[in-house]
Amino acid sequence: MAKRVLVATEKPFASQAVVEIKRICEEKGYELILNEKYTEQSDLVNAVKNVDALIVRSDKVTSEVIENADDLKIVVRAGAGYDNLDCDAASKKNIVCMNTPGQNSNAVAELAFGMMLYMARGKFNGKSGTELKGKTIGIHAYGNVGLNVARIAKGFDMKVIAFDPYVDKAVMEADGVEPVDSVEKLYNISDYVSVHIPSIPATQKFIDLRLISIMKPGAVIINTARKEVICEDSMIKILSNREDLKYASDIAPARAEEMVNKFGDRVYFTPKKMGAQTLEANINSGVAAINQIIAYFEKGDTTFKVNK
Ligand code: 3PG
């Protein structure tokens, strides 16, 4: 019997990405089931019942989803951050979890610049703004998105610095990026800080008073990572005390409305997470996901496995 692959995306892929996933499934003899734009978590819980493989985006693959998935062998998060997968629950049932690193990172990096320009130009309010050229951009975490941000920043003639204790300094230097020794220094000397740390237990509210309060006059934080890595209380406190700082985030913080009311043009939040929302990123990550599933079933390939 053909293996069943469910694509469950509350925020759907571009239709061409789905056409491509479907084509690959048909070619390789897999059955594709689509559950796009679902609105209730119970829809996902019910949809996984009899499938062998699951492709998701930021959809929440909770322990309840896993418990209900009697035939599931592999879940692929089409994207980078897999904080939406309950990997422990999956491991207990010997279900492999994977992500598709790098496939959507250019899209996220481009959005970071869209947000930087938007903030630099006063949200296009007609008044005089500032330029990115000559400014210092501090990249917080030098992974796939971070290195794309560095590449684009050089095109804008920005000075590029980065902090990442897990990346060899020589790697950054080879890209023309100046590594800094501490996260405090990064926040202290950057005009723009671009946040790319993952949301894991150790990074919850990591960007707090100690970092935001030491930012340069007029600095801007651009967060295209996860809202959880920012301490919202600290952010609100500092934006209240320092009228020079700005904050833009791809996905609204929990207290977005309050922040917009209080800080107006100094804050900006996308209505839905937009970083990876491009045709190219959807095709890249969707196709990588289905290919990884096929490689797992046919060759036992676990290259992109993220759980134990
Ligand atoms: C990621 O971690 O890959 C990005 O945040 C993209 O998330 P999305 O697929 O929900 O847009």
mmCIF file of C-alpha atoms and ligand atoms in Angstrom:
data_model
loop_
_atom_site.group_PDB
_atom_site.id
_atom_site.type_symbol
_atom_site.label_atom_id
_atom_site.label_comp_id
_atom_site.label_asym_id
_atom_site.label_seq_id
_atom_site.Cartn_x
_atom_site.Cartn_y
_atom_site.Cartn_z
ATOM 1 C CA MET A 1 0.000 0.000 0.000
ATOM 2 C CA ALA A 2 1.229 3.495 -0.854
ATOM 3 C CA LYS A 3 2.617 5.457 2.073
ATOM 4 C CA ARG A 4 0.451 8.396 3.065
ATOM 5 C CA VAL A 5 2.010 11.864 3.450
ATOM 6 C CA LEU A 6 -0.029 14.585 5.135
ATOM 7 C CA VAL A 7 0.763 18.256 4.513
ATOM 8 C CA ALA A 8 -0.884 20.108 7.392
ATOM 9 C CA THR A 9 -0.372 23.847 7.143
ATOM 10 C CA GLU A 10 -2.510 26.343 9.007
ATOM 11 C CA LYS A 11 -0.613 28.994 7.006
ATOM 12 C CA PRO A 12 -0.462 27.335 3.573
ATOM 13 C CA PHE A 13 2.461 27.093 1.184
ATOM 14 C CA ALA A 14 2.222 28.960 -2.123
ATOM 15 C CA SER A 15 0.162 26.774 -4.479
ATOM 16 C CA GLN A 16 3.159 26.108 -6.761
ATOM 17 C CA ALA A 17 5.006 24.529 -3.830
ATOM 18 C CA VAL A 18 2.091 22.167 -3.270
ATOM 19 C CA VAL A 19 1.963 21.323 -6.994
ATOM 20 C CA GLU A 20 5.645 20.392 -6.783
ATOM 21 C CA ILE A 21 5.203 18.270 -3.626
ATOM 22 C CA LYS A 22 2.275 16.516 -5.334
ATOM 23 C CA ARG A 23 4.310 15.859 -8.473
ATOM 24 C CA ILE A 24 7.112 14.259 -6.445
ATOM 25 C CA CYS A 25 4.632 12.130 -4.483
ATOM 26 C CA GLU A 26 2.973 10.885 -7.678
ATOM 27 C CA GLU A 27 6.328 10.150 -9.299
ATOM 28 C CA LYS A 28 7.524 8.156 -6.281
ATOM 29 C CA GLY A 29 4.215 6.404 -5.536
ATOM 30 C CA TYR A 30 3.247 8.202 -2.315
ATOM 31 C CA GLU A 31 -0.269 9.346 -1.500
ATOM 32 C CA LEU A 32 -0.577 13.040 -0.648
ATOM 33 C CA ILE A 33 -3.219 14.301 1.755
ATOM 34 C CA LEU A 34 -3.685 18.049 2.114
ATOM 35 C CA ASN A 35 -4.994 19.806 5.179
ATOM 36 C CA GLU A 36 -4.305 23.458 4.446
ATOM 37 C CA LYS A 37 -5.695 26.544 6.187
ATOM 38 C CA TYR A 38 -7.139 24.479 9.023
ATOM 39 C CA THR A 39 -8.385 26.578 11.896
ATOM 40 C CA GLU A 40 -8.651 24.276 14.911
ATOM 41 C CA GLN A 41 -5.872 22.267 16.558
ATOM 42 C CA SER A 42 -8.374 19.374 16.668
ATOM 43 C CA ASP A 43 -8.279 19.336 12.841
ATOM 44 C CA LEU A 44 -4.596 18.439 12.984
ATOM 45 C CA VAL A 45 -5.158 15.892 15.755
ATOM 46 C CA ASN A 46 -7.775 14.152 13.614
ATOM 47 C CA ALA A 47 -5.902 14.435 10.338
ATOM 48 C CA VAL A 48 -2.791 12.569 11.519
ATOM 49 C CA LYS A 49 -4.610 9.366 12.444
ATOM 50 C CA ASN A 50 -3.617 7.164 9.515
ATOM 51 C CA VAL A 51 -0.655 8.864 7.929
ATOM 52 C CA ASP A 52 2.927 7.630 7.647
ATOM 53 C CA ALA A 53 4.555 11.035 7.277
ATOM 54 C CA LEU A 54 3.710 14.603 8.165
ATOM 55 C CA ILE A 55 4.920 17.911 6.733
ATOM 56 C CA VAL A 56 4.206 21.053 8.754
ATOM 57 C CA ARG A 57 5.339 24.656 9.025
ATOM 58 C CA SER A 58 4.858 26.405 12.398
ATOM 59 C CA ASP A 59 1.934 24.062 13.109
ATOM 60 C CA LYS A 60 1.938 22.713 16.642
ATOM 61 C CA VAL A 61 2.830 19.038 16.669
ATOM 62 C CA THR A 62 1.936 18.488 20.310
ATOM 63 C CA SER A 63 2.008 15.300 22.370
ATOM 64 C CA GLU A 64 -1.720 14.987 21.632
ATOM 65 C CA VAL A 65 -1.027 15.030 17.894
ATOM 66 C CA ILE A 66 1.727 12.461 18.331
ATOM 67 C CA GLU A 67 -0.412 10.212 20.534
ATOM 68 C CA ASN A 68 -3.145 10.197 17.933
ATOM 69 C CA ALA A 69 -0.822 9.388 15.047
ATOM 70 C CA ASP A 70 -0.868 5.605 15.091
ATOM 71 C CA ASP A 71 1.038 5.060 11.844
ATOM 72 C CA LEU A 72 3.325 8.094 11.887
ATOM 73 C CA LYS A 73 7.035 7.441 11.324
ATOM 74 C CA ILE A 74 8.391 10.865 10.391
ATOM 75 C CA VAL A 75 7.526 14.547 10.852
ATOM 76 C CA VAL A 76 9.322 17.184 8.811
ATOM 77 C CA ARG A 77 9.101 20.811 9.824
ATOM 78 C CA ALA A 78 9.449 22.597 6.476
ATOM 79 C CA GLY A 79 11.608 25.356 7.886
ATOM 80 C CA ALA A 80 14.354 25.947 10.405
ATOM 81 C CA GLY A 81 12.986 26.392 13.930
ATOM 82 C CA TYR A 82 11.413 23.229 15.289
ATOM 83 C CA ASP A 83 10.230 24.631 18.619
ATOM 84 C CA ASN A 84 6.710 23.705 17.430
ATOM 85 C CA LEU A 85 7.462 19.961 17.517
ATOM 86 C CA ASP A 86 7.212 17.946 20.719
ATOM 87 C CA CYS A 87 10.383 16.017 19.953
ATOM 88 C CA ASP A 88 10.340 14.085 23.248
ATOM 89 C CA ALA A 89 6.847 12.766 22.582
ATOM 90 C CA ALA A 90 7.927 11.808 19.055
ATOM 91 C CA SER A 91 11.082 10.066 20.290
ATOM 92 C CA LYS A 92 9.045 7.973 22.713
ATOM 93 C CA LYS A 93 7.119 6.582 19.740
ATOM 94 C CA ASN A 94 10.269 6.242 17.596
ATOM 95 C CA ILE A 95 9.016 8.940 15.272
ATOM 96 C CA VAL A 96 11.790 10.793 13.477
ATOM 97 C CA CYS A 97 11.634 14.613 13.530
ATOM 98 C CA MET A 98 13.492 16.676 10.927
ATOM 99 C CA ASN A 99 13.752 20.275 9.798
ATOM 100 C CA THR A 100 14.920 21.657 6.454
ATOM 101 C CA PRO A 101 17.753 23.988 7.471
ATOM 102 C CA GLY A 102 18.747 26.780 5.119
ATOM 103 C CA GLN A 103 15.845 26.364 2.714
ATOM 104 C CA ASN A 104 14.017 29.531 3.702
ATOM 105 C CA SER A 105 16.862 31.565 5.168
ATOM 106 C CA ASN A 106 17.276 34.019 2.296
ATOM 107 C CA ALA A 107 13.574 34.890 2.537
ATOM 108 C CA VAL A 108 13.890 35.604 6.266
ATOM 109 C CA ALA A 109 17.035 37.673 5.739
ATOM 110 C CA GLU A 110 15.365 39.732 3.010
ATOM 111 C CA LEU A 111 12.423 40.419 5.302
ATOM 112 C CA ALA A 112 14.813 41.625 8.007
ATOM 113 C CA PHE A 113 16.030 44.269 5.557
ATOM 114 C CA GLY A 114 12.485 45.146 4.537
ATOM 115 C CA MET A 115 11.782 45.821 8.198
ATOM 116 C CA MET A 116 15.043 47.747 8.685
ATOM 117 C CA LEU A 117 14.255 50.053 5.763
ATOM 118 C CA TYR A 118 10.673 50.491 6.948
ATOM 119 C CA MET A 119 11.854 51.571 10.393
ATOM 120 C CA ALA A 120 14.715 53.709 9.032
ATOM 121 C CA ARG A 121 12.208 55.601 6.864
ATOM 122 C CA GLY A 122 9.723 56.197 9.679
ATOM 123 C CA LYS A 123 7.314 53.576 8.350
ATOM 124 C CA PHE A 124 7.113 55.553 5.105
ATOM 125 C CA ASN A 125 5.402 58.475 6.816
ATOM 126 C CA GLY A 126 6.735 61.099 4.421
ATOM 127 C CA LYS A 127 9.157 62.617 6.911
ATOM 128 C CA SER A 128 12.948 62.566 6.647
ATOM 129 C CA GLY A 129 14.429 59.211 7.714
ATOM 130 C CA THR A 130 17.892 57.689 7.786
ATOM 131 C CA GLU A 131 19.968 55.372 5.582
ATOM 132 C CA LEU A 132 21.453 51.953 6.276
ATOM 133 C CA LYS A 133 24.743 52.792 4.540
ATOM 134 C CA GLY A 134 27.583 53.252 7.019
ATOM 135 C CA LYS A 135 25.588 51.939 9.974
ATOM 136 C CA THR A 136 26.681 48.970 12.092
ATOM 137 C CA ILE A 137 24.520 45.864 11.989
ATOM 138 C CA GLY A 138 24.942 43.347 14.809
ATOM 139 C CA ILE A 139 23.903 39.835 13.896
ATOM 140 C CA HIS A 140 22.831 37.872 16.954
ATOM 141 C CA ALA A 141 23.569 34.243 15.968
ATOM 142 C CA TYR A 142 25.442 33.426 12.803
ATOM 143 C CA GLY A 143 23.468 30.526 11.364
ATOM 144 C CA ASN A 144 21.864 30.199 7.938
ATOM 145 C CA VAL A 145 19.777 33.347 8.304
ATOM 146 C CA GLY A 146 22.568 35.304 9.956
ATOM 147 C CA LEU A 147 24.999 34.692 7.120
ATOM 148 C CA ASN A 148 22.412 35.745 4.551
ATOM 149 C CA VAL A 149 21.808 38.926 6.556
ATOM 150 C CA ALA A 150 25.576 39.556 6.490
ATOM 151 C CA ARG A 151 25.716 39.054 2.726
ATOM 152 C CA ILE A 152 22.908 41.526 2.085
ATOM 153 C CA ALA A 153 24.207 44.032 4.657
ATOM 154 C CA LYS A 154 27.483 44.291 2.782
ATOM 155 C CA GLY A 155 25.512 45.322 -0.312
ATOM 156 C CA PHE A 156 24.079 48.187 1.740
ATOM 157 C CA ASP A 157 27.628 49.165 2.759
ATOM 158 C CA MET A 158 26.952 48.494 6.420
ATOM 159 C CA LYS A 159 29.607 47.495 8.925
ATOM 160 C CA VAL A 160 28.779 43.900 9.827
ATOM 161 C CA ILE A 161 29.521 42.430 13.249
ATOM 162 C CA ALA A 162 28.201 39.207 14.774
ATOM 163 C CA PHE A 163 28.064 37.277 18.008
ATOM 164 C CA ASP A 164 27.732 33.505 18.062
ATOM 165 C CA PRO A 165 29.636 31.389 20.592
ATOM 166 C CA TYR A 166 28.897 28.253 18.547
ATOM 167 C CA VAL A 167 30.455 29.461 15.294
ATOM 168 C CA ASP A 168 34.182 29.613 14.669
ATOM 169 C CA LYS A 169 35.348 33.208 14.351
ATOM 170 C CA ALA A 170 37.281 32.262 11.216
ATOM 171 C CA VAL A 171 33.989 31.393 9.497
ATOM 172 C CA MET A 172 32.659 34.893 10.151
ATOM 173 C CA GLU A 173 35.939 36.537 9.198
ATOM 174 C CA ALA A 174 35.994 34.630 5.901
ATOM 175 C CA ASP A 175 32.612 36.250 5.165
ATOM 176 C CA GLY A 176 33.968 39.728 5.961
ATOM 177 C CA VAL A 177 32.099 39.805 9.270
ATOM 178 C CA GLU A 178 33.755 41.021 12.467
ATOM 179 C CA PRO A 179 33.111 38.646 15.370
ATOM 180 C CA VAL A 180 32.549 40.315 18.751
ATOM 181 C CA ASP A 181 33.443 38.609 22.016
ATOM 182 C CA SER A 182 30.288 39.209 23.998
ATOM 183 C CA VAL A 183 26.602 39.574 23.375
ATOM 184 C CA GLU A 184 26.672 42.745 25.505
ATOM 185 C CA LYS A 185 29.175 44.317 23.139
ATOM 186 C CA LEU A 186 27.016 43.397 20.148
ATOM 187 C CA TYR A 187 24.010 45.197 21.631
ATOM 188 C CA ASN A 188 26.142 48.094 22.827
ATOM 189 C CA ILE A 189 27.765 49.076 19.540
ATOM 190 C CA SER A 190 25.175 48.192 16.872
ATOM 191 C CA ASP A 191 22.807 50.621 15.171
ATOM 192 C CA TYR A 192 20.675 47.646 14.130
ATOM 193 C CA VAL A 193 20.571 44.322 15.938
ATOM 194 C CA SER A 194 19.153 41.480 13.856
ATOM 195 C CA VAL A 195 18.017 38.614 16.073
ATOM 196 C CA HIS A 196 18.447 35.019 14.871
ATOM 197 C CA ILE A 197 18.680 32.885 18.003
ATOM 198 C CA PRO A 198 16.399 29.836 18.173
ATOM 199 C CA SER A 199 13.628 29.511 20.728
ATOM 200 C CA ILE A 200 14.908 26.867 23.136
ATOM 201 C CA PRO A 201 14.639 26.720 26.954
ATOM 202 C CA ALA A 202 17.965 28.563 27.377
ATOM 203 C CA THR A 203 16.920 31.500 25.156
ATOM 204 C CA GLN A 204 13.494 32.277 26.609
ATOM 205 C CA LYS A 205 13.398 36.056 27.331
ATOM 206 C CA PHE A 206 17.155 36.083 26.709
ATOM 207 C CA ILE A 207 17.019 39.602 25.255
ATOM 208 C CA ASP A 208 16.106 41.478 28.391
ATOM 209 C CA LEU A 209 16.867 44.613 30.370
ATOM 210 C CA ARG A 210 20.602 43.970 30.506
ATOM 211 C CA LEU A 211 20.893 43.922 26.711
ATOM 212 C CA ILE A 212 18.202 46.344 25.559
ATOM 213 C CA SER A 213 19.173 49.024 28.072
ATOM 214 C CA ILE A 214 22.752 49.230 26.795
ATOM 215 C CA MET A 215 21.814 49.753 23.157
ATOM 216 C CA LYS A 216 23.269 52.675 21.255
ATOM 217 C CA PRO A 217 21.252 55.904 20.946
ATOM 218 C CA GLY A 218 18.729 55.533 18.104
ATOM 219 C CA ALA A 219 19.242 51.766 17.793
ATOM 220 C CA VAL A 220 16.687 49.403 16.279
ATOM 221 C CA ILE A 221 16.053 45.749 17.147
ATOM 222 C CA ILE A 222 14.781 43.611 14.291
ATOM 223 C CA ASN A 223 13.415 40.257 15.402
ATOM 224 C CA THR A 224 12.755 37.705 12.685
ATOM 225 C CA ALA A 225 13.421 34.796 15.058
ATOM 226 C CA ARG A 226 10.766 34.107 17.701
ATOM 227 C CA LYS A 227 8.835 36.427 20.011
ATOM 228 C CA GLU A 228 9.718 34.208 22.996
ATOM 229 C CA VAL A 229 13.395 35.226 22.914
ATOM 230 C CA ILE A 230 12.494 38.822 23.810
ATOM 231 C CA CYS A 231 11.490 39.772 27.344
ATOM 232 C CA GLU A 232 8.417 41.869 26.593
ATOM 233 C CA ASP A 233 8.327 43.494 30.033
ATOM 234 C CA SER A 234 11.891 44.708 29.553
ATOM 235 C CA MET A 235 11.159 45.896 26.031
ATOM 236 C CA ILE A 236 8.141 47.907 27.164
ATOM 237 C CA LYS A 237 10.053 49.360 30.088
ATOM 238 C CA ILE A 238 12.968 50.509 27.960
ATOM 239 C CA LEU A 239 10.880 51.812 25.085
ATOM 240 C CA SER A 240 9.007 53.873 27.711
ATOM 241 C CA ASN A 241 12.231 55.272 29.167
ATOM 242 C CA ARG A 242 14.133 55.759 25.920
ATOM 243 C CA GLU A 243 12.308 57.471 23.093
ATOM 244 C CA ASP A 244 15.225 56.903 20.720
ATOM 245 C CA LEU A 245 14.876 53.106 20.475
ATOM 246 C CA LYS A 246 12.775 51.174 17.966
ATOM 247 C CA TYR A 247 11.570 47.576 17.793
ATOM 248 C CA ALA A 248 10.223 45.595 14.830
ATOM 249 C CA SER A 249 9.230 41.972 14.997
ATOM 250 C CA ASP A 250 8.045 39.379 12.491
ATOM 251 C CA ILE A 251 5.115 38.015 14.483
ATOM 252 C CA ALA A 252 3.418 40.141 17.038
ATOM 253 C CA PRO A 253 4.436 39.979 20.685
ATOM 254 C CA ALA A 254 1.747 39.009 23.189
ATOM 255 C CA ARG A 255 1.327 42.665 24.215
ATOM 256 C CA ALA A 256 1.413 44.030 20.665
ATOM 257 C CA GLU A 257 -1.675 46.216 20.928
ATOM 258 C CA GLU A 258 -0.437 47.886 24.087
ATOM 259 C CA MET A 259 2.963 48.476 22.475
ATOM 260 C CA VAL A 260 1.483 49.955 19.302
ATOM 261 C CA ASN A 261 -0.744 52.268 21.369
ATOM 262 C CA LYS A 262 2.145 53.374 23.571
ATOM 263 C CA PHE A 263 4.980 53.612 21.074
ATOM 264 C CA GLY A 264 3.315 54.260 17.693
ATOM 265 C CA ASP A 265 5.861 54.533 14.899
ATOM 266 C CA ARG A 266 8.686 53.218 17.066
ATOM 267 C CA VAL A 267 7.316 49.680 16.836
ATOM 268 C CA TYR A 268 6.153 47.485 13.971
ATOM 269 C CA PHE A 269 4.758 43.950 13.980
ATOM 270 C CA THR A 270 3.767 41.843 10.987
ATOM 271 C CA PRO A 271 0.194 40.549 11.216
ATOM 272 C CA LYS A 272 1.322 36.957 10.549
ATOM 273 C CA LYS A 273 4.822 35.490 10.499
ATOM 274 C CA MET A 274 6.074 36.608 7.072
ATOM 275 C CA GLY A 275 9.777 35.682 7.098
ATOM 276 C CA ALA A 276 9.511 32.472 5.115
ATOM 277 C CA GLN A 277 6.387 33.493 3.249
ATOM 278 C CA THR A 278 7.773 33.620 -0.296
ATOM 279 C CA LEU A 279 7.171 31.416 -3.307
ATOM 280 C CA GLU A 280 10.840 30.479 -3.424
ATOM 281 C CA ALA A 281 11.126 29.610 0.264
ATOM 282 C CA ASN A 282 7.887 27.603 0.132
ATOM 283 C CA ILE A 283 9.105 25.600 -2.852
ATOM 284 C CA ASN A 284 12.594 25.102 -1.379
ATOM 285 C CA SER A 285 11.411 23.954 2.043
ATOM 286 C CA GLY A 286 8.348 22.009 0.831
ATOM 287 C CA VAL A 287 10.339 20.095 -1.774
ATOM 288 C CA ALA A 288 13.179 19.467 0.688
ATOM 289 C CA ALA A 289 10.625 18.109 3.172
ATOM 290 C CA ILE A 290 9.079 15.595 0.772
ATOM 291 C CA ASN A 291 12.499 14.555 -0.539
ATOM 292 C CA GLN A 292 13.748 14.011 3.022
ATOM 293 C CA ILE A 293 10.700 11.844 3.758
ATOM 294 C CA ILE A 294 11.295 9.739 0.663
ATOM 295 C CA ALA A 295 15.020 9.432 1.439
ATOM 296 C CA TYR A 296 14.138 8.295 4.961
ATOM 297 C CA PHE A 297 11.666 5.649 3.819
ATOM 298 C CA GLU A 298 13.767 4.421 0.915
ATOM 299 C CA LYS A 299 17.314 4.701 2.261
ATOM 300 C CA GLY A 300 16.957 5.225 5.992
ATOM 301 C CA ASP A 301 18.568 8.657 5.533
ATOM 302 C CA THR A 302 18.418 10.612 8.801
ATOM 303 C CA THR A 303 20.714 13.497 7.837
ATOM 304 C CA PHE A 304 18.349 16.193 9.071
ATOM 305 C CA LYS A 305 17.018 14.380 12.133
ATOM 306 C CA VAL A 306 16.679 16.710 15.140
ATOM 307 C CA ASN A 307 15.336 14.417 17.884
ATOM 308 C CA LYS A 308 17.169 11.720 19.795
HETATM 309 C C1 3PG B 1 11.338 28.932 10.348
HETATM 310 O O1 3PG B 1 11.647 28.635 11.514
HETATM 311 O O2 3PG B 1 11.712 28.269 9.372
HETATM 312 C C2 3PG B 1 10.550 30.185 10.077
HETATM 313 O O3 3PG B 1 10.172 30.803 11.250
HETATM 314 C C3 3PG B 1 9.382 29.975 9.143
HETATM 315 O O4 3PG B 1 8.173 29.646 9.745
HETATM 316 P P1 3PG B 1 6.856 29.412 8.863
HETATM 317 O O5 3PG B 1 7.058 28.225 8.011
HETATM 318 O O6 3PG B 1 5.750 29.234 9.851
HETATM 319 O O7 3PG B 1 6.626 30.634 8.030
#
